[in-house]
Amino acid sequence: MNNQATQFPGTAGERLMRKPEVLARIGLGNTTLYANIKAGTFPAPVSLGGRAVAWRSTEIDGWIADRIAASRGQLGEHRRAERQ
């Protein structure tokens, strides 16, 4: 059996985070997390199969950076660079 991970384009340095880790990183509760997902203001999870889900670490990092930038009245340099 081959235990090597398949690397997909655009996933270098990417890892999947389960909900307890996401909640600890963002400092919000479960209800607020899912309300923000429904409102489209937080990244949706990736299905792992069955009832298991996880979030892409880069999307969580981007969301955190956006919150920091918004609190300082800035768009966020990383998002501005992505749009160019």
GROMACS .gro file of N, CA and C in nm:
model
  252
    1MET      N    1   0.083  -0.118   0.000
    1MET     CA    2   0.000   0.000   0.000
    1MET      C    3   0.088   0.124   0.000
    2ASN      N    4   0.051   0.223  -0.079
    2ASN     CA    5   0.128   0.347  -0.093
    2ASN      C    6   0.080   0.448   0.010
    3ASN      N    7   0.167   0.489   0.103
    3ASN     CA    8   0.131   0.583   0.208
    3ASN      C    9   0.172   0.726   0.177
    4GLN      N   10   0.217   0.753   0.054
    4GLN     CA   11   0.259   0.888   0.019
    4GLN      C   12   0.136   0.975  -0.007
    5ALA      N   13   0.141   1.098   0.044
    5ALA     CA   14   0.031   1.191   0.023
    5ALA      C   15   0.039   1.248  -0.118
    6THR      N   16  -0.075   1.266  -0.180
    6THR     CA   17  -0.081   1.328  -0.311
    6THR      C   18  -0.081   1.479  -0.292
    7GLN      N   19   0.007   1.549  -0.361
    7GLN     CA   20   0.014   1.694  -0.351
    7GLN      C   21  -0.065   1.753  -0.467
    8PHE      N   22  -0.166   1.833  -0.439
    8PHE     CA   23  -0.246   1.897  -0.541
    8PHE      C   24  -0.199   2.040  -0.562
    9PRO      N   25  -0.216   2.094  -0.681
    9PRO     CA   26  -0.174   2.232  -0.708
    9PRO      C   27  -0.237   2.329  -0.608
   10GLY      N   28  -0.157   2.421  -0.557
   10GLY     CA   29  -0.208   2.522  -0.465
   10GLY      C   30  -0.226   2.474  -0.323
   11THR      N   31  -0.173   2.357  -0.289
   11THR     CA   32  -0.192   2.306  -0.153
   11THR      C   33  -0.063   2.294  -0.075
   12ALA      N   34   0.045   2.352  -0.126
   12ALA     CA   35   0.174   2.345  -0.055
   12ALA      C   36   0.160   2.413   0.081
   13GLY      N   37   0.203   2.346   0.185
   13GLY     CA   38   0.193   2.402   0.319
   13GLY      C   39   0.053   2.398   0.376
   14GLU      N   40  -0.038   2.339   0.305
   14GLU     CA   41  -0.178   2.332   0.348
   14GLU      C   42  -0.198   2.217   0.444
   15ARG      N   43  -0.285   2.238   0.543
   15ARG     CA   44  -0.326   2.128   0.628
   15ARG      C   45  -0.471   2.150   0.666
   16LEU      N   46  -0.536   2.045   0.707
   16LEU     CA   47  -0.676   2.052   0.747
   16LEU      C   48  -0.686   2.059   0.899
   17MET      N   49  -0.773   2.147   0.945
   17MET     CA   50  -0.792   2.167   1.089
   17MET      C   51  -0.933   2.123   1.127
   18ARG      N   52  -0.944   2.044   1.232
   18ARG     CA   53  -1.075   2.001   1.280
   18ARG      C   54  -1.135   2.112   1.366
   19LYS      N   55  -1.264   2.102   1.395
   19LYS     CA   56  -1.338   2.209   1.461
   19LYS      C   57  -1.280   2.255   1.594
   20PRO      N   58  -1.240   2.167   1.686
   20PRO     CA   59  -1.185   2.219   1.812
   20PRO      C   60  -1.065   2.310   1.793
   21GLU      N   61  -0.980   2.276   1.698
   21GLU     CA   62  -0.863   2.360   1.670
   21GLU      C   63  -0.904   2.493   1.608
   22VAL      N   64  -1.002   2.489   1.517
   22VAL     CA   65  -1.052   2.612   1.454
   22VAL      C   66  -1.111   2.704   1.561
   23LEU      N   67  -1.196   2.650   1.647
   23LEU     CA   68  -1.258   2.731   1.751
   23LEU      C   69  -1.154   2.793   1.844
   24ALA      N   70  -1.050   2.718   1.877
   24ALA     CA   71  -0.944   2.770   1.963
   24ALA      C   72  -0.868   2.882   1.893
   25ARG      N   73  -0.845   2.869   1.763
   25ARG     CA   74  -0.770   2.971   1.689
   25ARG      C   75  -0.849   3.100   1.671
   26ILE      N   76  -0.980   3.088   1.646
   26ILE     CA   77  -1.057   3.209   1.613
   26ILE      C   78  -1.122   3.274   1.734
   27GLY      N   79  -1.131   3.204   1.845
   27GLY     CA   80  -1.184   3.263   1.967
   27GLY      C   81  -1.335   3.283   1.965
   28LEU      N   82  -1.406   3.208   1.882
   28LEU     CA   83  -1.552   3.216   1.877
   28LEU      C   84  -1.611   3.082   1.921
   29GLY      N   85  -1.739   3.082   1.949
   29GLY     CA   86  -1.808   2.960   1.988
   29GLY      C   87  -1.868   2.888   1.869
   30ASN      N   88  -1.918   2.769   1.895
   30ASN     CA   89  -1.975   2.683   1.793
   30ASN      C   90  -2.092   2.750   1.719
   31THR      N   91  -2.184   2.810   1.792
   31THR     CA   92  -2.301   2.873   1.730
   31THR      C   93  -2.260   2.988   1.641
   32THR      N   94  -2.168   3.071   1.688
   32THR     CA   95  -2.121   3.185   1.608
   32THR      C   96  -2.046   3.137   1.485
   33LEU      N   97  -1.967   3.031   1.498
   33LEU     CA   98  -1.896   2.975   1.384
   33LEU      C   99  -1.993   2.940   1.273
   34TYR      N  100  -2.096   2.861   1.304
   34TYR     CA  101  -2.190   2.817   1.201
   34TYR      C  102  -2.279   2.930   1.151
   35ALA      N  103  -2.309   3.029   1.234
   35ALA     CA  104  -2.385   3.146   1.189
   35ALA      C  105  -2.303   3.224   1.086
   36ASN      N  106  -2.172   3.238   1.111
   36ASN     CA  107  -2.085   3.308   1.017
   36ASN      C  108  -2.069   3.231   0.886
   37ILE      N  109  -2.064   3.099   0.893
   37ILE     CA  110  -2.057   3.018   0.771
   37ILE      C  111  -2.184   3.039   0.689
   38LYS      N  112  -2.298   3.035   0.755
   38LYS     CA  113  -2.427   3.053   0.687
   38LYS      C  114  -2.436   3.192   0.625
   39ALA      N  115  -2.383   3.293   0.693
   39ALA     CA  116  -2.385   3.431   0.644
   39ALA      C  117  -2.282   3.455   0.534
   40GLY      N  118  -2.191   3.358   0.513
   40GLY     CA  119  -2.089   3.373   0.412
   40GLY      C  120  -1.970   3.456   0.456
   41THR      N  121  -1.956   3.477   0.587
   41THR     CA  122  -1.846   3.558   0.638
   41THR      C  123  -1.734   3.474   0.698
   42PHE      N  124  -1.746   3.343   0.689
   42PHE     CA  125  -1.643   3.252   0.738
   42PHE      C  126  -1.631   3.138   0.639
   43PRO      N  127  -1.511   3.087   0.615
   43PRO     CA  128  -1.493   2.978   0.517
   43PRO      C  129  -1.574   2.853   0.554
   44ALA      N  130  -1.632   2.792   0.453
   44ALA     CA  131  -1.707   2.668   0.473
   44ALA      C  132  -1.608   2.553   0.492
   45PRO      N  133  -1.648   2.451   0.567
   45PRO     CA  134  -1.559   2.336   0.587
   45PRO      C  135  -1.551   2.248   0.462
   46VAL      N  136  -1.450   2.162   0.463
   46VAL     CA  137  -1.430   2.062   0.359
   46VAL      C  138  -1.479   1.929   0.415
   47SER      N  139  -1.557   1.856   0.337
   47SER     CA  140  -1.606   1.726   0.381
   47SER      C  141  -1.493   1.623   0.376
   48LEU      N  142  -1.479   1.549   0.485
   48LEU     CA  143  -1.380   1.442   0.490
   48LEU      C  144  -1.445   1.306   0.468
   49GLY      N  145  -1.575   1.305   0.455
   49GLY     CA  146  -1.650   1.182   0.437
   49GLY      C  147  -1.736   1.156   0.560
   50GLY      N  148  -1.850   1.097   0.538
   50GLY     CA  149  -1.942   1.074   0.649
   50GLY      C  150  -1.983   1.207   0.710
   51ARG      N  151  -1.972   1.219   0.840
   51ARG     CA  152  -2.007   1.344   0.908
   51ARG      C  153  -1.884   1.425   0.948
   52ALA      N  154  -1.767   1.384   0.905
   52ALA     CA  155  -1.643   1.451   0.942
   52ALA      C  156  -1.614   1.568   0.846
   53VAL      N  157  -1.579   1.683   0.905
   53VAL     CA  158  -1.541   1.799   0.827
   53VAL      C  159  -1.415   1.861   0.887
   54ALA      N  160  -1.349   1.943   0.808
   54ALA     CA  161  -1.231   2.016   0.854
   54ALA      C  162  -1.222   2.145   0.772
   55TRP      N  163  -1.137   2.234   0.817
   55TRP     CA  164  -1.117   2.362   0.748
   55TRP      C  165  -0.974   2.369   0.698
   56ARG      N  166  -0.954   2.434   0.582
   56ARG     CA  167  -0.821   2.456   0.527
   56ARG      C  168  -0.750   2.560   0.612
   57SER      N  169  -0.629   2.529   0.655
   57SER     CA  170  -0.554   2.620   0.743
   57SER      C  171  -0.530   2.755   0.677
   58THR      N  172  -0.507   2.757   0.546
   58THR     CA  173  -0.481   2.884   0.478
   58THR      C  174  -0.604   2.973   0.477
   59GLU      N  175  -0.723   2.914   0.469
   59GLU     CA  176  -0.846   2.993   0.473
   59GLU      C  177  -0.869   3.051   0.612
   60ILE      N  178  -0.837   2.973   0.715
   60ILE     CA  179  -0.851   3.023   0.853
   60ILE      C  180  -0.750   3.135   0.877
   61ASP      N  181  -0.627   3.115   0.833
   61ASP     CA  182  -0.525   3.220   0.848
   61ASP      C  183  -0.568   3.348   0.777
   62GLY      N  184  -0.624   3.335   0.657
   62GLY     CA  185  -0.673   3.451   0.582
   62GLY      C  186  -0.787   3.522   0.653
   63TRP      N  187  -0.878   3.444   0.710
   63TRP     CA  188  -0.991   3.503   0.783
   63TRP      C  189  -0.940   3.582   0.904
   64ILE      N  190  -0.844   3.526   0.976
   64ILE     CA  191  -0.787   3.594   1.093
   64ILE      C  192  -0.717   3.723   1.048
   65ALA      N  193  -0.639   3.716   0.941
   65ALA     CA  194  -0.570   3.835   0.890
   65ALA      C  195  -0.670   3.943   0.849
   66ASP      N  196  -0.781   3.902   0.788
   66ASP     CA  197  -0.885   3.998   0.749
   66ASP      C  198  -0.948   4.065   0.871
   67ARG      N  199  -0.971   3.988   0.977
   67ARG     CA  200  -1.030   4.047   1.099
   67ARG      C  201  -0.935   4.149   1.160
   68ILE      N  202  -0.805   4.116   1.161
   68ILE     CA  203  -0.705   4.208   1.215
   68ILE      C  204  -0.702   4.336   1.130
   69ALA      N  205  -0.700   4.319   0.998
   69ALA     CA  206  -0.696   4.435   0.909
   69ALA      C  207  -0.822   4.520   0.924
   70ALA      N  208  -0.938   4.456   0.935
   70ALA     CA  209  -1.064   4.530   0.951
   70ALA      C  210  -1.066   4.609   1.081
   71SER      N  211  -1.007   4.554   1.185
   71SER     CA  212  -1.006   4.623   1.314
   71SER      C  213  -0.916   4.745   1.310
   72ARG      N  214  -0.827   4.749   1.211
   72ARG     CA  215  -0.736   4.862   1.196
   72ARG      C  216  -0.776   4.951   1.079
   73GLY      N  217  -0.893   4.924   1.019
   73GLY     CA  218  -0.941   5.005   0.909
   73GLY      C  219  -0.867   4.985   0.778
   74GLN      N  220  -0.809   4.867   0.759
   74GLN     CA  221  -0.733   4.836   0.638
   74GLN      C  222  -0.796   4.716   0.568
   75LEU      N  223  -0.773   4.706   0.438
   75LEU     CA  224  -0.823   4.591   0.363
   75LEU      C  225  -0.743   4.467   0.394
   76GLY      N  226  -0.617   4.481   0.421
   76GLY     CA  227  -0.530   4.365   0.442
   76GLY      C  228  -0.439   4.347   0.323
   77GLU      N  229  -0.313   4.358   0.345
   77GLU     CA  230  -0.216   4.352   0.237
   77GLU      C  231  -0.220   4.220   0.161
   78HIS      N  232  -0.242   4.109   0.231
   78HIS     CA  233  -0.241   3.981   0.162
   78HIS      C  234  -0.358   3.969   0.066
   79ARG      N  235  -0.476   4.024   0.099
   79ARG     CA  236  -0.591   4.019   0.009
   79ARG      C  237  -0.573   4.113  -0.109
   80ARG      N  238  -0.515   4.231  -0.084
   80ARG     CA  239  -0.491   4.327  -0.189
   80ARG      C  240  -0.395   4.267  -0.292
   81ALA      N  241  -0.293   4.198  -0.247
   81ALA     CA  242  -0.195   4.137  -0.337
   81ALA      C  243  -0.259   4.024  -0.419
   82GLU      N  244  -0.352   3.949  -0.359
   82GLU     CA  245  -0.419   3.839  -0.430
   82GLU      C  246  -0.506   3.891  -0.542
   83ARG      N  247  -0.562   4.010  -0.527
   83ARG     CA  248  -0.655   4.065  -0.627
   83ARG      C  249  -0.585   4.127  -0.746
   84GLN      N  250  -0.455   4.150  -0.735
   84GLN     CA  251  -0.380   4.212  -0.846
   84GLN      C  252  -0.334   4.110  -0.944
   0.00000   0.00000   0.00000
